[in-house]
mmCIF file of C-alpha atoms in Angstrom:
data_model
loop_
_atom_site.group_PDB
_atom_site.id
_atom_site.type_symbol
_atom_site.label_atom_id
_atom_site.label_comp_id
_atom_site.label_asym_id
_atom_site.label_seq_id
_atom_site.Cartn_x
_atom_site.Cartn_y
_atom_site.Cartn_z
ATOM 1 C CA UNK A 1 17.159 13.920 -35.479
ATOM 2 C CA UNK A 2 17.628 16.103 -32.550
ATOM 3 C CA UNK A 3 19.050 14.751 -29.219
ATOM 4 C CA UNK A 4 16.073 13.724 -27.094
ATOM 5 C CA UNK A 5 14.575 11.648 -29.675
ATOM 6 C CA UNK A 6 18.386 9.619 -30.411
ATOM 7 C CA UNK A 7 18.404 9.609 -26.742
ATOM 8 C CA UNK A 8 14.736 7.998 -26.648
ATOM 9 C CA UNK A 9 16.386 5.428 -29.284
ATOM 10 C CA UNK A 10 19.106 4.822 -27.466
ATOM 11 C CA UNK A 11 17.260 3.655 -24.844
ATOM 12 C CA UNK A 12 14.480 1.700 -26.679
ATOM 13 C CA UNK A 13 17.074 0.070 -28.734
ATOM 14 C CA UNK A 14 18.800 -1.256 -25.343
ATOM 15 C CA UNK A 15 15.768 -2.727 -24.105
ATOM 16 C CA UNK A 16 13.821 -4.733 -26.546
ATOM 17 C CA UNK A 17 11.302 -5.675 -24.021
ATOM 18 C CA UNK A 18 8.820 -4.117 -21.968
ATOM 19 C CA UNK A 19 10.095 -5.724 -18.523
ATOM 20 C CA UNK A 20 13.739 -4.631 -19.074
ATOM 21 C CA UNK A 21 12.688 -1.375 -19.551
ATOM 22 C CA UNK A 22 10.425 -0.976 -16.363
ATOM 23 C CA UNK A 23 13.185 -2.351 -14.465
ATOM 24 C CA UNK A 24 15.457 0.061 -15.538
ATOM 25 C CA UNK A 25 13.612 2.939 -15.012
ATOM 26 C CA UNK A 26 12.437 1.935 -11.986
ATOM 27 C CA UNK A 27 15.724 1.229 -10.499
ATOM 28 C CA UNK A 28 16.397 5.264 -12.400
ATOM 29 C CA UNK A 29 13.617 6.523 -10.333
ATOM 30 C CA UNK A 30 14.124 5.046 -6.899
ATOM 31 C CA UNK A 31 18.173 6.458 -7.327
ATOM 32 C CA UNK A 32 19.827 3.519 -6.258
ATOM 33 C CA UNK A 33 21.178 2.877 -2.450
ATOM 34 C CA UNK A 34 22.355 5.961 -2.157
ATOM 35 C CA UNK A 35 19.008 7.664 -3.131
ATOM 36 C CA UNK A 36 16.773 5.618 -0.719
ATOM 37 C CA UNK A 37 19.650 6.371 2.146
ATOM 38 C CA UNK A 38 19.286 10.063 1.232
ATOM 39 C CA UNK A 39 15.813 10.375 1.898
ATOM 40 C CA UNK A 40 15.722 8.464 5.031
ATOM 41 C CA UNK A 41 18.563 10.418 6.933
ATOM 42 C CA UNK A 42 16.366 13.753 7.508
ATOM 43 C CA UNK A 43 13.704 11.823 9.183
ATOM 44 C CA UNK A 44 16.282 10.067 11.016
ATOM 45 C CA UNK A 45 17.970 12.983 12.340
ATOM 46 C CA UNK A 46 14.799 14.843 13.201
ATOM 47 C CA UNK A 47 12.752 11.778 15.057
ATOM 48 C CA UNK A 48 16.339 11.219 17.086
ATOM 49 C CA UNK A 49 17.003 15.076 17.905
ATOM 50 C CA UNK A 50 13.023 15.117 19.184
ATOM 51 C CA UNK A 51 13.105 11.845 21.053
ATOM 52 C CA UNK A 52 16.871 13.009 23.161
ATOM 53 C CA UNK A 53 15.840 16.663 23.489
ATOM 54 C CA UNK A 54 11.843 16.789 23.073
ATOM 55 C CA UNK A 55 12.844 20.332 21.011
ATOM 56 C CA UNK A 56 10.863 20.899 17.914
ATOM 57 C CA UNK A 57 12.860 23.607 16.936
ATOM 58 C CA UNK A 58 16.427 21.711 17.597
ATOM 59 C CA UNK A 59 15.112 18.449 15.446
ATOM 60 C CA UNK A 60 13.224 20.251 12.706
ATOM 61 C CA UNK A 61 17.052 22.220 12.539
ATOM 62 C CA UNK A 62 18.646 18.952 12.713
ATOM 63 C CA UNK A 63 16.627 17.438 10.256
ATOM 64 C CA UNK A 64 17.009 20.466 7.353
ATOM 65 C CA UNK A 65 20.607 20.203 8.536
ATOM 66 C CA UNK A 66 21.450 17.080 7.638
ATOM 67 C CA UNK A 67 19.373 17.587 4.096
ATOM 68 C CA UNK A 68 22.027 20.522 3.787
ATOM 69 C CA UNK A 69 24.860 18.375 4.239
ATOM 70 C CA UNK A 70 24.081 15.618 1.987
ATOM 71 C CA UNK A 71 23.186 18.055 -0.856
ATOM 72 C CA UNK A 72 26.366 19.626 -0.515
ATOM 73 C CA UNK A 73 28.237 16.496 -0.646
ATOM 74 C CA UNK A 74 25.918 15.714 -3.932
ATOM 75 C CA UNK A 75 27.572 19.431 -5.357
ATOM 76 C CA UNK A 76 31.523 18.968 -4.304
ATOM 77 C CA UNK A 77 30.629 15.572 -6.119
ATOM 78 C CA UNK A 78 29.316 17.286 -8.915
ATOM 79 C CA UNK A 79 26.528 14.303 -9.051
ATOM 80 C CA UNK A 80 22.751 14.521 -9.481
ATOM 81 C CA UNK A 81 21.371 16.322 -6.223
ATOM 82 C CA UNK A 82 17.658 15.415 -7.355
ATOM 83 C CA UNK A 83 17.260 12.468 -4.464
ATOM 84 C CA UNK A 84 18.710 14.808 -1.703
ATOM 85 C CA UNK A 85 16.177 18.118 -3.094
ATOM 86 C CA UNK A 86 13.379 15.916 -3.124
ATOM 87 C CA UNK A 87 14.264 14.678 0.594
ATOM 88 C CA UNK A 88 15.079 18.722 1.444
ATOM 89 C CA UNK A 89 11.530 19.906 -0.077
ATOM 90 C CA UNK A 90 9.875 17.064 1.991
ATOM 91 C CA UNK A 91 12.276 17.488 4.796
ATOM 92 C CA UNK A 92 11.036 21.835 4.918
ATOM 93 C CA UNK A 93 7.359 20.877 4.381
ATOM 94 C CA UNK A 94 7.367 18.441 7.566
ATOM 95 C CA UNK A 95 9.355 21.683 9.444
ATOM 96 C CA UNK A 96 6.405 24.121 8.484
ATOM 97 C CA UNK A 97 4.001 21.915 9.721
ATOM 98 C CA UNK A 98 5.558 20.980 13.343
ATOM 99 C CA UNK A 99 6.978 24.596 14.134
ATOM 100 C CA UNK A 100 3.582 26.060 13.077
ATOM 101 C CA UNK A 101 1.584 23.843 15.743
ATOM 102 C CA UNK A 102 4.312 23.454 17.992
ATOM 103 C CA UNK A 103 3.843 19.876 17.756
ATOM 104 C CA UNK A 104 6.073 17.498 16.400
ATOM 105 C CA UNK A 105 4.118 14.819 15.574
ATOM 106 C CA UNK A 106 2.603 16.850 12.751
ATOM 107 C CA UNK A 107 5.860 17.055 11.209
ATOM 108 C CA UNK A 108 4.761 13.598 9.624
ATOM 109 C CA UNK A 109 1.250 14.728 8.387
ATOM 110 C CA UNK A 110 2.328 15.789 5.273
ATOM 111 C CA UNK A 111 3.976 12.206 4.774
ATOM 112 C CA UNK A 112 0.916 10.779 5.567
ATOM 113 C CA UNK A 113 -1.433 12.541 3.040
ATOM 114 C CA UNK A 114 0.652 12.373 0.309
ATOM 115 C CA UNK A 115 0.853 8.986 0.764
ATOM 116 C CA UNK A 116 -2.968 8.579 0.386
ATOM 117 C CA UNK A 117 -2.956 11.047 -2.330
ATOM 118 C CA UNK A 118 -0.680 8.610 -3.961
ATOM 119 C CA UNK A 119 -2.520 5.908 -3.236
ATOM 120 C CA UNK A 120 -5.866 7.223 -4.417
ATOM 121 C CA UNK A 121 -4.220 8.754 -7.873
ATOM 122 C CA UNK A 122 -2.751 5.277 -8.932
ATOM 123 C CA UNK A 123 -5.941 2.918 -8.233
ATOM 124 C CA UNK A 124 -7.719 5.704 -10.089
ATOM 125 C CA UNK A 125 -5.284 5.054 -12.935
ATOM 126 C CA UNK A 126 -6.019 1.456 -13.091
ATOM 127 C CA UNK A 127 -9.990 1.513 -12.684
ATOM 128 C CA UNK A 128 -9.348 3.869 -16.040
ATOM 129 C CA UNK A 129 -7.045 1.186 -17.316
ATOM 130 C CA UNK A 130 -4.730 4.475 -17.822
ATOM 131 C CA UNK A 131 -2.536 2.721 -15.044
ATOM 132 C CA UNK A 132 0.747 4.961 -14.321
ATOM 133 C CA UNK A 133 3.398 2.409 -14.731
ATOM 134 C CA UNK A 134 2.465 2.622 -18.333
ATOM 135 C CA UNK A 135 3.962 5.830 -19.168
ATOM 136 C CA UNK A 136 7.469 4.303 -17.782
ATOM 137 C CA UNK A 137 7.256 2.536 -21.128
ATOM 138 C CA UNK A 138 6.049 5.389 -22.692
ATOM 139 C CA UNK A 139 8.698 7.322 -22.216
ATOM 140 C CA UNK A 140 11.018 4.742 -23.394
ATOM 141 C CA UNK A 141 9.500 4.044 -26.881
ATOM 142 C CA UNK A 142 9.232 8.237 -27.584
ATOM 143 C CA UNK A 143 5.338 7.543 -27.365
ATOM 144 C CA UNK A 144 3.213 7.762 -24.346
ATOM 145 C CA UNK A 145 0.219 6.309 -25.177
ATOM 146 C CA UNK A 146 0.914 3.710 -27.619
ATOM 147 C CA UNK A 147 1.369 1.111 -24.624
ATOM 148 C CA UNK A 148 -2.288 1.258 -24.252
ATOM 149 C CA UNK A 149 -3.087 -0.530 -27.591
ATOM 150 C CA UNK A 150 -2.165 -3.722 -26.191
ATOM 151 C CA UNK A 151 -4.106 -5.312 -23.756
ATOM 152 C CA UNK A 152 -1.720 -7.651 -22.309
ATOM 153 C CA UNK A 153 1.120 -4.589 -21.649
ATOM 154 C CA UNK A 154 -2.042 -2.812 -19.655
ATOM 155 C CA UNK A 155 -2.845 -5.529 -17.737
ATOM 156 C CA UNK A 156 1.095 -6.249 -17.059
ATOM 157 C CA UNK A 157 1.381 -2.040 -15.800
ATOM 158 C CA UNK A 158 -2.059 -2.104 -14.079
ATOM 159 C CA UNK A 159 -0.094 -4.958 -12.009
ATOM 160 C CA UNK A 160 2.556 -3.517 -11.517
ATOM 161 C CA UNK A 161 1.113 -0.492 -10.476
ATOM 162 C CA UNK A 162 -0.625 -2.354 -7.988
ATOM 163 C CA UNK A 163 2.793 -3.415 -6.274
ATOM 164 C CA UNK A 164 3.514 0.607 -6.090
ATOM 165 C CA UNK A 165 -0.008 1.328 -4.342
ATOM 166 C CA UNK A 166 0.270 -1.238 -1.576
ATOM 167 C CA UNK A 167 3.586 0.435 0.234
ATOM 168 C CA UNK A 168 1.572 3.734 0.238
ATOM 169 C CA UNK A 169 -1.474 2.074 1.336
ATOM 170 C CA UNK A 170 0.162 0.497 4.056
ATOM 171 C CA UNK A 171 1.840 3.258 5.404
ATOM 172 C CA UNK A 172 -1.047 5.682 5.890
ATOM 173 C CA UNK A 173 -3.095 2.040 7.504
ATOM 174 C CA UNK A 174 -0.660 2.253 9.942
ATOM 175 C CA UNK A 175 0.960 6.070 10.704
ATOM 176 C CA UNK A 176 -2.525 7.732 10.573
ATOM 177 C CA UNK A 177 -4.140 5.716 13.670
ATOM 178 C CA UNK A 178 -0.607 6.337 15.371
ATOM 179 C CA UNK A 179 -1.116 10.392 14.323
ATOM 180 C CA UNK A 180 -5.098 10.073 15.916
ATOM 181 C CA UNK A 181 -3.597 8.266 18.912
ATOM 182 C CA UNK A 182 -3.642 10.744 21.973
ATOM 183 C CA UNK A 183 -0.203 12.014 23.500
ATOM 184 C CA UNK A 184 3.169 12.669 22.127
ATOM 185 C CA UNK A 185 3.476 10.224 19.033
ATOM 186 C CA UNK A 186 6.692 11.413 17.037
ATOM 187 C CA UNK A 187 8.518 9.371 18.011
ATOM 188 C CA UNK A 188 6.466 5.860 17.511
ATOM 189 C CA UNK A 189 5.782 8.194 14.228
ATOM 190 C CA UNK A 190 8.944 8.665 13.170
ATOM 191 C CA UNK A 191 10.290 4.930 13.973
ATOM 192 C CA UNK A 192 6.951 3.755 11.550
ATOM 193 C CA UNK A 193 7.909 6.339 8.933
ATOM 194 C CA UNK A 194 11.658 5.168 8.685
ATOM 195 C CA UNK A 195 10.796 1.193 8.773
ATOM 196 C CA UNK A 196 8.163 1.905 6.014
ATOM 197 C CA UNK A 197 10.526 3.686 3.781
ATOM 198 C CA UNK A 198 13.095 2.330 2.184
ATOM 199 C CA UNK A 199 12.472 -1.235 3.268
ATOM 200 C CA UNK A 200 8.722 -0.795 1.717
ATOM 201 C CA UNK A 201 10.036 0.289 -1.015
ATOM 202 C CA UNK A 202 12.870 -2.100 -1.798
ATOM 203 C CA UNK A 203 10.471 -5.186 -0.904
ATOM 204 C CA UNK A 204 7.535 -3.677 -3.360
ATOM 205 C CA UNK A 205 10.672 -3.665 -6.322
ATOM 206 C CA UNK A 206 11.683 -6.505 -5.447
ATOM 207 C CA UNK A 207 7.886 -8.246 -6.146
ATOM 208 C CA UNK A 208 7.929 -6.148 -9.640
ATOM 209 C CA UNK A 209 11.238 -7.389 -10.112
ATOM 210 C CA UNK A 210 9.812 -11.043 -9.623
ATOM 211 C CA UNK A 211 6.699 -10.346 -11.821
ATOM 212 C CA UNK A 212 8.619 -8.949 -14.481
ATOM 213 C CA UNK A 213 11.000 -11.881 -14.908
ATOM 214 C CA UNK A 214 7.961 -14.095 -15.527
ATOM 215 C CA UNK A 215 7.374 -12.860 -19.362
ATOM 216 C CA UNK A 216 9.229 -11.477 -22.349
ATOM 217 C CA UNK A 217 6.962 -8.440 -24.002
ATOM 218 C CA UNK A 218 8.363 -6.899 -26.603
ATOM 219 C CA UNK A 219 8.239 -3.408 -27.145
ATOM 220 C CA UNK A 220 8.368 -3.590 -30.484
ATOM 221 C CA UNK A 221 4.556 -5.458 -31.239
ATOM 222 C CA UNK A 222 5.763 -6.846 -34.429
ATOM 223 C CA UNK A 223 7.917 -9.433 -32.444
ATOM 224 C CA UNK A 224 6.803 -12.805 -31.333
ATOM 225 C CA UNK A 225 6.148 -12.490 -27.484
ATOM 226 C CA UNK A 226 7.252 -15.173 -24.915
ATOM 227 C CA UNK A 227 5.149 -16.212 -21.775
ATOM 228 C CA UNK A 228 2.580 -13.535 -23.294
ATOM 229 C CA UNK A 229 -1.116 -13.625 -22.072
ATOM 230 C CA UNK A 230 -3.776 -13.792 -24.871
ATOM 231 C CA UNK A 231 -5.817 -10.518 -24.974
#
């Protein structure tokens, strides 16, 4: 057996149902405190360097600054820099988009349509009943699609799934009228983008959280399954 598939055992053998194993992935994916505090502080140090010195160039170097620092510290820790690259990636993509226009406002475009793009992608997913939460399980049990066989672990992703859409739904409901809104925004931009971060994000796991203590699905469908719907 080679070592991804007794690693894929591994893990399906320590969770024998479907809800313990989308909670621990999802609490893998999100990186912990730490990973949710890592992709705020970029934003943070941008939106504060604009708002005290109104200089796109100073925040956008205060912003990939601070990304800098906290993958360094990731390094001399010799821990997992994947939160702080993704945060560094997003961080350089807001910088080509405010130093290009000279406005810094558009530094938070790029937020805005992926957001949407996200959005769009995962209600797609459930109107095809191919729902993306699925292939967290998936990639626990070593097959991808077998999830789909059973009606009552689609419906349990497709609602789950739903819980993911609704932070990025509400964030571009609310940034992109501030982005249309005449004037200087960044900074009303970059208060909205911080608030609907993290805090978005913690209160949509902690629904799925809630929804996933409700039943007991096994992974394995030859087991009896508690609090299971009918199909």
């Amino acid at each position: 057996m080679s070592e991804t598939e007794t690693g894929t055992a591994r893990e399906t053998a320590a969770h024998d149902t479907v809800e313990a194993a989308v909670r621990a992935q999802l609490t893998k994916a999100l990186g912990g405190v730490r990973g949710m505090v890592e992709a705020a502080v970029p934003t943070i140090a941008f939106t504060g360097t604009y708002v005290a010195a109104k200089d796109v160039k100073l925040a956008v170097g205060a912003g990939v600054g601070a990304a800098v620092v906290l993958l360094l510290a990731r390094i001399a820790q010799r821990s997992s820099p994947q939160f702080v690259l993704n945060s560094l990636i997003g961080i350089a993509i807001a910088a080509f988009f405010a130093l290009r226009s000279g406005k810094a406002e558009n530094a938070f475009l790029p937020g805005i349509m992926l957001n949407a793009g996200y959005a769009a992608a995962m209600i797609f997913s459930i109107v095809v009943r191919w729902p993306v939460v699925g292939f967290i399980i998936g990639s626990v049990t070593g097959d991808p699609t077998a999830w789909r066989a059973d009606p009552g672990i689609v419906r349990l992703c497709s609602r789950l799934t739903w819980l993911l859409v609704l932070p990025c739904a509400a964030r571009v409901a609310v940034q992109y009228p501030i982005y249309l809104a005449d004037g200087d925004q960044s900074g009303l931009l970059g208060t909205a983008k911080i608030a609907m971060g993290w805090p978005l994000q913690v209160a949509a796991l902690a629904a799925m959280v809630w929804l996933l203590t409700r039943g007991r699905t096994p992974i394995n469908r030859g087991a009896p399954a508690e609090n299971e719907e009918p199909a």
